[in-house]
């Protein structure tokens, strides 16, 4: 039978009298069939295969011998029964089984280590197949909602690699790394409208990293609520504190605070630990739901764990309650150690978006009360931001400068997280965040959504009434985005300002006269949108106005004319009149414009015995 084994190493034999010891190592995948050969122990140890039975060649170790057996005929180690790595060894570390192999005459003890490697025999699985959210329709884009986390007992690439979300217009996924877990969050990317759609059905898929991958799904239902309130807010997303490992049980080590601008129950905040933390975190730390104080409830051992990450939710008492999230990173320090200290001297909390690379925005001083190697500090910016540290002539003094071009319209606010790490063993670090606001300059012109504009207006409109509006937008802020409108004057002839006016504040166009299709069928003019920046930027839009015809003209008789030159016909026609015709005309719009209608009345050329009336002729 084909074997999966290979030898990692063979230890040096040590001979003590008649006893000998050695160690070899093999690797075999989990879930292999019974009888699979792991390796040939006798061959790898140089034992005489013919004497194995006489020397009682056998496995003598404890529980692990249930999975393996040796063949005394050929010296091979083979799998005795199916091995499930996830049952034997949880987690992503190496799964090792140690066997003791004994031969007698002379007595020899050999140690065999078998590493059980993982195969992708599990699919990611959510503890619950369905999850429901109720979200108010006024919720701002960027809001995050924590999803159920999938579990996959496989290790390495066979464990969960990523999460995906069914394509949709309103939501996207954000995945955070928490120790070995990937925690998915549902992020609102576009505002909801309950009147358009009152619920959304989504599918979240957890995919492992194997080839081919395996996956599991979570059905997410979002119910859109018609409500309006505010969620609690922390002053920042991440807090970092340090706690010595000998801190006493019952010590209050930190207090978080979230504010809610709502009133009464909608502004009353309660705190709770996140639902995906490991059980050990709940055993060591307690969070007071009213005060926000974090209290030590269990013994802390630096050698077991030097950092804890607490995901904390702040919920108000509204209906439904809204939540805000933050993370508290608790670093456990050895007693008598000192972390580096960061002091920031800000020249300003804002920087103009047209600042050149190399512009200084802050000064940074880093100190450490330790000495020697433990006092040597490495300082860096760990945020992905267009800023960098520039060292000065003096050690541990830096300038925070811009390293690239800024654009407020893309990113208007930066949090620059700086890290100072000493060179001790283990090294200690300090983090500090500098908040920078990007100030606006007038670098965007007003934009019309469409150019040119086509406007259709019925004739006989009421003079002095608005007929339509133009609107432009500007990506800048404040005065740089405050837009005013005016009509471009194009000479004195047919001056557009004589029959149109524009509201400079809102772009509303008002007709100063009533239009007559028979006189004016179309005209064109331009409206200028100018911002209030210095210098002002502007843009034009061309407006084409088409006057629509109404049936406001009666037919007129053109021929024959009466004796006074009028087209008023005589109702009674005398005898002895030859046959003739009667013409009339009427103005029509579009395809019937200037259509002439003729009525011809003919009769015999001899005299008639009676008069013909107008109605009889027509």
XYZ file of C-alpha atoms in Angstrom:
618
model
C 0.000 0.000 0.000
C 1.244 3.485 -0.857
C 2.722 5.363 2.128
C 2.504 9.067 2.914
C 5.515 9.201 5.161
C 8.831 10.949 5.059
C 11.531 11.159 7.717
C 12.226 14.589 9.215
C 15.228 13.467 11.218
C 16.777 10.560 13.015
C 18.290 11.370 16.403
C 21.785 10.234 17.327
C 21.806 6.872 19.079
C 22.986 6.961 22.663
C 24.208 3.684 24.054
C 24.120 3.104 27.779
C 25.160 -0.428 28.479
C 22.675 -2.613 26.689
C 20.030 0.048 26.249
C 19.784 2.312 23.210
C 17.606 5.292 22.464
C 16.776 7.104 19.220
C 14.058 9.293 17.738
C 12.584 9.575 14.272
C 9.790 11.697 12.875
C 7.127 11.041 10.235
C 4.286 12.983 8.672
C 0.912 11.604 7.624
C -2.311 13.369 6.571
C -5.442 12.912 8.632
C -8.349 10.806 7.351
C -6.074 8.298 5.522
C -7.351 4.752 5.147
C -6.647 2.005 7.665
C -3.441 0.199 6.808
C -1.725 3.226 5.280
C 2.052 2.926 5.771
C 3.531 5.839 7.705
C 7.169 4.755 7.494
C 9.522 1.809 7.904
C 10.864 2.111 11.443
C 13.161 -0.892 11.200
C 14.792 0.407 8.027
C 15.179 3.963 9.356
C 16.690 2.679 12.648
C 18.896 0.084 10.978
C 17.239 -2.884 12.706
C 17.451 -6.424 11.369
C 14.033 -7.117 9.900
C 14.443 -10.884 10.263
C 14.843 -10.595 14.050
C 11.925 -8.258 14.758
C 9.507 -10.973 15.799
C 12.036 -12.630 18.100
C 12.894 -9.276 19.669
C 9.188 -8.531 20.261
C 9.234 -5.387 18.138
C 6.113 -3.422 19.280
C 4.481 -0.100 20.232
C 4.359 0.368 24.012
C 3.177 4.004 24.411
C -0.116 5.008 26.015
C -3.290 6.207 24.335
C -1.742 7.044 20.964
C -1.013 3.413 20.171
C -4.678 3.051 19.276
C -3.988 4.873 15.989
C -0.779 3.063 14.907
C 0.669 -0.435 14.828
C 3.949 -1.973 13.644
C 4.394 -4.919 11.302
C 6.892 -7.389 12.768
C 7.435 -8.938 9.371
C 8.724 -5.841 7.560
C 9.210 -3.216 10.324
C 6.634 -0.794 8.887
C 4.532 1.594 10.979
C 0.979 1.764 9.632
C -2.301 3.475 10.479
C -4.531 1.271 12.552
C -7.689 3.373 12.425
C -8.946 6.632 10.974
C -7.340 9.780 12.428
C -9.273 13.034 12.852
C -6.817 15.889 13.400
C -9.548 18.271 14.605
C -10.463 15.841 17.420
C -6.869 15.268 18.494
C -5.467 18.785 18.096
C -7.530 21.942 17.962
C -6.097 25.126 16.513
C -3.584 25.884 13.826
C -0.424 24.609 15.536
C 1.414 21.392 14.711
C -0.403 18.183 15.718
C 2.194 15.722 17.026
C 1.697 12.186 18.362
C 4.591 10.550 20.221
C 5.038 6.771 20.099
C 7.413 4.548 22.040
C 8.810 1.584 20.111
C 10.366 -1.217 22.157
C 12.608 -4.060 21.018
C 14.223 -6.616 23.315
C 17.372 -8.680 23.377
C 19.050 -6.287 23.730
C 16.545 -3.811 25.154
C 16.111 -0.704 23.027
C 13.611 2.140 23.360
C 12.951 4.277 20.293
C 10.762 7.378 20.069
C 8.674 8.090 17.008
C 6.940 11.447 16.519
C 4.140 11.427 13.949
C 2.859 14.792 12.741
C -0.777 14.707 11.627
C -1.239 17.214 8.811
C -4.552 18.837 8.037
C -6.750 18.117 5.030
C -9.668 20.284 4.022
C -12.418 18.032 5.348
C -14.596 20.696 6.937
C -16.599 23.523 5.419
C -16.942 26.892 7.153
C -20.057 26.839 9.306
C -22.132 29.564 10.939
C -23.571 28.719 14.359
C -26.851 30.214 13.148
C -28.027 30.068 9.551
C -30.050 33.283 9.739
C -29.429 36.759 11.133
C -31.818 39.697 11.230
C -31.118 43.425 11.555
C -33.565 46.280 12.007
C -32.094 49.494 10.604
C -33.671 52.942 10.623
C -33.981 54.456 7.182
C -32.114 57.622 8.191
C -29.015 55.650 9.220
C -25.939 57.275 7.723
C -23.685 55.363 5.306
C -20.656 53.890 7.044
C -22.643 52.323 9.886
C -21.324 48.876 10.828
C -23.274 45.826 12.020
C -21.451 42.807 13.397
C -22.353 39.539 11.678
C -22.187 36.012 13.060
C -18.691 34.578 12.733
C -18.187 31.324 10.840
C -16.047 28.528 12.290
C -13.829 26.030 10.451
C -11.925 23.476 12.559
C -9.373 22.967 9.770
C -5.966 24.652 10.064
C -3.839 26.977 7.950
C -5.091 27.645 4.439
C -7.875 25.139 5.021
C -9.426 27.461 7.619
C -11.564 30.511 6.844
C -9.859 32.788 4.326
C -12.441 35.414 3.432
C -16.101 36.433 3.465
C -18.192 37.540 0.484
C -21.561 39.264 0.175
C -24.146 38.964 -2.574
C -24.014 42.012 -4.888
C -26.399 44.770 -3.831
C -26.714 48.550 -3.889
C -26.815 49.303 -0.175
C -24.408 47.077 1.772
C -20.819 45.876 1.676
C -18.609 43.694 3.873
C -15.741 44.728 6.128
C -13.700 41.973 7.752
C -11.582 42.628 10.845
C -8.807 40.361 12.045
C -9.092 39.415 15.719
C -6.285 37.084 16.758
C -6.880 33.997 14.569
C -10.483 34.917 13.774
C -11.861 36.999 10.940
C -14.923 38.929 12.120
C -17.309 40.115 9.375
C -19.205 43.387 9.625
C -22.105 44.498 7.440
C -21.440 48.112 6.396
C -24.123 50.428 5.048
C -22.693 52.104 1.942
C -25.839 53.807 0.601
C -28.751 55.386 2.459
C -31.894 53.301 2.841
C -35.390 54.359 1.809
C -38.172 52.398 3.475
C -40.766 53.787 1.069
C -38.871 52.275 -1.861
C -37.879 48.976 -0.251
C -38.796 47.880 3.250
C -36.495 44.854 3.560
C -33.314 43.456 2.039
C -32.302 39.799 1.788
C -28.554 39.168 1.677
C -26.304 36.111 1.723
C -22.901 36.160 3.440
C -20.534 33.390 2.315
C -17.521 32.246 4.342
C -14.835 30.686 2.110
C -11.728 28.764 3.189
C -8.358 29.079 1.462
C -8.063 25.558 0.081
C -8.104 24.601 -3.591
C -10.848 23.898 -4.366
C -12.342 26.034 -1.589
C -15.226 25.044 0.671
C -17.827 27.486 1.910
C -20.795 28.091 4.203
C -23.551 30.690 4.039
C -25.447 33.002 6.391
C -28.816 34.428 5.385
C -29.090 38.061 6.469
C -32.409 39.896 6.550
C -32.410 43.681 6.974
C -35.698 45.285 8.039
C -35.795 49.034 7.313
C -37.483 51.032 10.089
C -39.087 54.415 9.675
C -37.457 56.173 12.684
C -34.972 58.889 13.597
C -32.455 58.807 16.486
C -28.730 58.837 17.260
C -26.360 56.080 18.254
C -23.869 56.358 21.135
C -20.428 57.547 20.072
C -16.982 56.956 21.583
C -14.331 59.659 21.364
C -12.191 57.278 19.305
C -12.393 53.790 17.877
C -9.386 52.261 19.661
C -8.159 52.797 23.229
C -4.847 51.383 24.442
C -3.949 50.853 28.093
C -1.217 48.974 29.938
C -1.807 46.850 33.058
C 0.920 45.198 35.187
C 0.553 41.463 35.556
C 0.404 41.707 39.385
C -2.708 43.894 39.387
C -5.117 42.913 42.173
C -8.483 41.312 41.505
C -11.200 43.939 41.794
C -9.017 46.770 40.458
C -10.764 49.227 38.149
C -8.247 49.634 35.340
C -10.057 51.851 32.817
C -13.292 53.691 32.186
C -14.779 54.174 28.754
C -17.376 56.784 27.935
C -19.805 57.091 25.052
C -22.146 60.030 24.500
C -25.580 60.074 22.881
C -27.097 63.466 21.899
C -30.628 62.090 22.218
C -32.773 62.729 25.307
C -34.350 60.494 27.963
C -34.178 56.780 27.222
C -32.823 57.362 23.737
C -29.775 59.014 25.322
C -29.289 56.587 28.240
C -26.226 54.444 27.468
C -25.431 50.926 28.638
C -22.180 49.066 27.926
C -21.523 45.425 27.116
C -18.650 43.251 25.938
C -18.737 42.011 22.343
C -20.329 38.662 21.617
C -17.346 37.092 19.810
C -14.676 37.366 22.498
C -12.966 34.236 23.796
C -14.286 32.726 27.033
C -11.013 33.503 28.814
C -11.589 37.235 28.312
C -14.960 37.015 30.086
C -13.279 35.124 32.960
C -10.633 37.824 33.495
C -12.467 41.102 32.815
C -15.881 42.494 33.753
C -17.515 45.614 32.313
C -19.896 47.685 34.452
C -22.855 48.246 32.141
C -23.739 51.636 33.665
C -20.398 53.293 34.466
C -18.299 51.773 31.661
C -15.566 50.739 34.121
C -13.422 47.731 33.214
C -12.719 45.642 36.332
C -10.181 42.828 36.796
C -12.078 39.684 37.834
C -9.418 36.994 37.355
C -5.673 36.449 37.693
C -3.506 37.836 34.886
C -0.339 36.021 33.836
C 2.000 37.848 31.427
C 3.643 34.565 30.400
C 0.273 33.197 29.268
C -1.016 36.266 27.461
C 0.478 39.746 27.145
C -2.390 41.478 25.384
C -6.196 41.387 25.467
C -8.493 42.972 22.915
C -11.933 43.877 24.214
C -14.658 44.746 21.717
C -17.163 46.948 23.564
C -20.658 47.987 22.530
C -22.536 51.022 23.824
C -26.314 50.740 23.388
C -29.015 53.285 24.124
C -32.464 52.382 25.475
C -34.423 53.545 22.452
C -36.744 51.363 20.418
C -34.984 49.794 18.669
C -31.706 50.404 20.531
C -28.751 51.738 18.559
C -25.162 50.757 19.277
C -21.664 52.119 18.879
C -18.480 50.079 19.000
C -14.909 50.589 20.143
C -11.953 48.380 20.960
C -9.872 48.518 24.140
C -6.416 46.979 23.785
C -5.079 45.944 27.202
C -1.335 45.316 27.225
C -0.025 43.243 30.109
C 3.444 44.392 31.185
C 6.111 42.777 33.290
C 6.589 44.487 36.620
C 9.309 47.187 36.696
C 9.225 47.858 32.924
C 8.618 51.280 31.375
C 7.104 51.812 27.935
C 8.226 54.687 25.701
C 6.375 57.996 26.010
C 5.192 60.144 23.101
C 4.675 63.899 23.335
C 3.052 65.695 20.423
C 3.296 69.445 19.885
C 0.850 70.377 17.156
C 1.398 73.549 15.174
C -2.210 73.287 14.011
C -4.926 70.670 13.921
C -5.587 71.407 10.263
C -3.597 71.587 7.047
C -4.601 73.088 3.718
C -5.284 70.628 0.914
C -2.893 72.544 -1.385
C 0.057 72.055 0.994
C 3.225 70.908 -0.707
C 4.963 67.643 0.248
C 7.275 68.261 3.189
C 4.966 70.691 4.994
C 5.471 70.390 8.774
C 2.241 69.838 10.719
C 3.488 68.692 14.133
C 6.551 68.027 16.278
C 7.069 64.682 18.002
C 9.224 63.946 21.042
C 9.774 60.355 22.216
C 11.316 59.419 25.571
C 11.840 56.246 27.600
C 12.710 56.215 31.304
C 14.642 52.981 30.831
C 18.350 53.009 29.967
C 20.664 51.111 27.650
C 19.094 48.930 24.983
C 15.702 49.185 26.684
C 15.844 52.962 26.219
C 16.568 52.867 22.476
C 13.372 53.728 20.637
C 12.113 53.049 17.122
C 9.345 55.440 16.092
C 7.093 55.119 13.063
C 3.703 55.985 11.645
C 1.625 52.831 11.336
C -1.412 54.408 9.667
C -1.756 54.308 5.888
C -1.728 58.095 5.521
C 0.107 60.659 3.328
C 2.317 61.739 6.219
C 5.738 60.669 7.440
C 8.220 61.252 10.250
C 11.275 63.331 9.475
C 14.082 62.992 12.051
C 15.782 66.123 13.326
C 19.371 66.728 14.314
C 18.525 65.590 17.850
C 17.788 61.958 18.652
C 14.145 60.986 19.206
C 12.858 64.359 17.938
C 10.783 64.204 14.753
C 8.710 66.422 12.510
C 5.439 65.072 11.163
C 5.365 66.219 7.520
C 3.224 65.627 4.453
C 4.718 63.113 2.038
C 2.171 63.386 -0.776
C -0.474 65.634 -2.274
C -3.698 66.113 -0.299
C -7.238 66.282 -1.643
C -9.954 67.268 0.826
C -12.690 66.155 -1.553
C -11.346 62.573 -1.314
C -10.215 62.466 2.335
C -11.085 65.326 4.676
C -9.810 63.892 7.960
C -6.850 61.765 9.007
C -5.975 60.000 12.218
C -2.206 59.542 12.243
C -1.325 56.709 14.593
C 2.295 56.812 15.749
C 4.081 53.905 17.363
C 7.150 54.103 19.597
C 8.826 50.778 20.403
C 11.853 50.234 22.618
C 14.501 47.606 21.922
C 13.978 45.645 25.113
C 13.160 41.958 25.229
C 10.249 41.747 24.935
C 9.921 45.218 23.380
C 7.349 47.658 24.778
C 5.356 49.992 22.570
C 3.322 53.152 22.939
C 0.758 54.433 20.464
C -0.549 57.937 20.035
C -2.995 59.330 17.518
C -2.803 62.792 15.951
C -6.029 64.044 14.366
C -5.605 66.265 11.299
C -8.410 68.100 9.508
C -7.835 68.947 5.829
C -8.990 72.517 5.131
C -10.655 73.410 1.852
C -9.350 75.527 -1.022
C -11.441 76.599 -3.985
C -10.241 74.032 -6.522
C -13.542 72.758 -7.934
C -15.816 74.579 -10.379
C -19.614 74.355 -10.131
C -20.979 71.481 -12.183
C -24.329 71.160 -13.964
C -25.782 67.670 -14.193
C -26.691 68.246 -17.873
C -25.479 70.632 -20.551
C -27.249 71.820 -22.671
C -30.693 71.910 -21.055
C -33.867 71.503 -23.137
C -36.941 73.328 -21.800
C -40.443 73.130 -23.322
C -42.859 75.934 -22.415
C -46.459 76.407 -23.505
C -47.276 79.806 -24.965
C -49.584 82.226 -23.133
C -47.739 81.577 -19.846
C -48.416 83.941 -16.941
C -45.849 86.741 -16.839
C -43.938 86.976 -13.555
C -44.282 83.273 -12.745
C -41.344 80.808 -12.522
C -41.059 78.555 -15.557
C -38.105 76.293 -14.617
C -34.869 76.155 -12.584
C -31.200 75.432 -13.160
C -29.011 73.861 -10.478
C -25.279 73.304 -10.109
C -23.230 71.566 -7.407
C -19.742 72.256 -6.050
C -17.588 69.696 -4.221
C -15.912 72.380 -2.118
C -17.115 73.640 1.274
C -18.713 76.780 2.703
C -18.131 79.901 0.572
C -16.182 77.847 -1.939
C -19.381 75.877 -2.579
C -21.895 78.750 -2.239
C -23.281 79.151 -5.777
C -24.983 82.164 -7.352
C -26.561 82.330 -10.814
C -26.953 84.963 -13.533
C -27.972 85.070 -17.200
C -25.350 85.980 -19.801
C -26.267 89.181 -21.676
C -25.720 88.798 -25.443
C -25.973 92.285 -26.960
C -28.899 94.720 -27.008
C -30.925 93.008 -29.739
C -33.518 90.666 -28.298
C -31.889 91.125 -24.912
C -32.774 87.997 -22.955
C -32.961 90.024 -19.749
C -35.983 91.869 -21.128
C -38.206 88.806 -20.824
C -36.343 86.484 -18.394
C -34.860 86.868 -14.916
C -32.941 84.392 -12.740
C -32.943 84.097 -8.960
C -29.251 84.356 -8.087
C -29.649 82.214 -4.968
C -31.568 79.197 -6.226
C -31.356 79.388 -10.055
C -35.119 79.772 -10.517
C -35.975 81.260 -13.954
C -38.972 83.628 -14.146
C -40.680 84.797 -17.369
C -41.158 88.588 -17.451
C -43.634 88.335 -20.338
C -46.129 85.950 -21.872
C -44.707 84.126 -24.881
C -46.558 83.851 -28.218
C -45.729 80.843 -30.353
C -46.760 82.710 -33.514
C -44.165 85.396 -32.687
C -41.321 83.440 -31.014
C -40.935 79.703 -31.349
C -37.519 79.095 -29.760
C -34.663 80.953 -28.182
C -31.359 80.149 -26.450
C -29.486 81.714 -23.562
C -26.710 80.842 -21.094
C -26.748 80.780 -17.291
C -23.508 81.201 -15.333
C -23.054 79.446 -11.956
C -20.323 81.080 -9.845
C -19.059 80.024 -6.425
C -18.130 82.497 -3.681
C -14.511 81.443 -3.334
C -11.479 83.660 -3.834
C -10.897 83.723 -6.693
C -14.378 82.726 -7.778
C -14.787 79.769 -10.145
C -17.686 79.514 -12.572
C -19.275 77.345 -15.242
C -21.918 77.916 -17.937
C -24.934 75.946 -19.051
C -26.745 76.512 -22.359
C -30.544 76.537 -22.136
C -32.633 75.867 -25.254
C -36.263 76.971 -24.791
C -38.967 75.683 -27.135
C -42.375 77.428 -27.110
C -45.241 74.972 -27.465
C -48.292 75.997 -29.540
C -51.798 76.283 -28.098
C -55.059 76.542 -30.065
C -55.459 80.259 -29.415
C -56.251 81.535 -33.008
C -59.692 81.346 -34.754
C -60.010 80.698 -38.510
C -60.115 83.849 -40.713
C -61.954 84.162 -44.104
C -59.519 85.459 -46.680
C -61.719 85.576 -49.855
C -64.085 86.866 -51.172
C -63.876 90.353 -49.683
C -66.934 92.516 -49.090
C -67.380 95.914 -50.655
C -65.719 97.593 -47.681
C -62.647 95.334 -47.941
C -63.755 93.100 -45.120
C -63.805 89.312 -45.269
C -67.264 89.237 -43.733
C -69.399 87.155 -46.098
C -72.986 87.999 -47.080
C -75.358 85.338 -45.949
C -77.810 85.745 -48.851
C -76.401 85.392 -52.380
C -78.501 87.007 -55.161
C -79.721 85.293 -58.306
C -77.767 85.309 -61.559
C -74.414 84.657 -59.725
C -71.907 82.353 -61.437
C -70.291 79.446 -59.591
C -67.326 80.485 -57.377
C -65.311 79.430 -54.303
C -64.791 80.512 -50.701
C -61.333 80.482 -49.035
C -60.445 80.392 -45.317
C -57.199 79.846 -43.387
C -56.197 78.846 -39.876
C -52.743 78.600 -38.207
C -51.747 75.252 -36.773
C -48.598 74.161 -34.968
C -46.065 71.498 -35.874
C -46.893 69.470 -39.002
C -50.108 71.413 -39.762
C -48.646 74.913 -39.704
C -50.038 77.312 -42.303
C -52.483 74.719 -43.731
C -55.076 76.296 -45.983
C -58.615 74.865 -46.153
C -60.754 75.683 -49.267
C -64.459 75.146 -49.759
C -65.735 75.243 -53.383
C -69.428 75.548 -54.066
C -70.445 74.996 -57.755
C -73.885 75.099 -59.452
C -75.440 75.490 -62.959
C -74.768 78.720 -64.843
C -78.418 79.423 -65.370
C -80.288 81.579 -62.919
C -81.665 80.034 -59.794
C -85.190 80.286 -58.647
C -84.240 80.807 -54.961
C -81.486 82.296 -52.800
C -78.814 79.980 -51.324
C -77.991 80.517 -47.622
C -74.424 80.445 -46.121
C -75.206 77.239 -44.301
C -76.333 75.635 -47.573
C -73.121 76.670 -49.280
C -70.982 75.247 -46.465
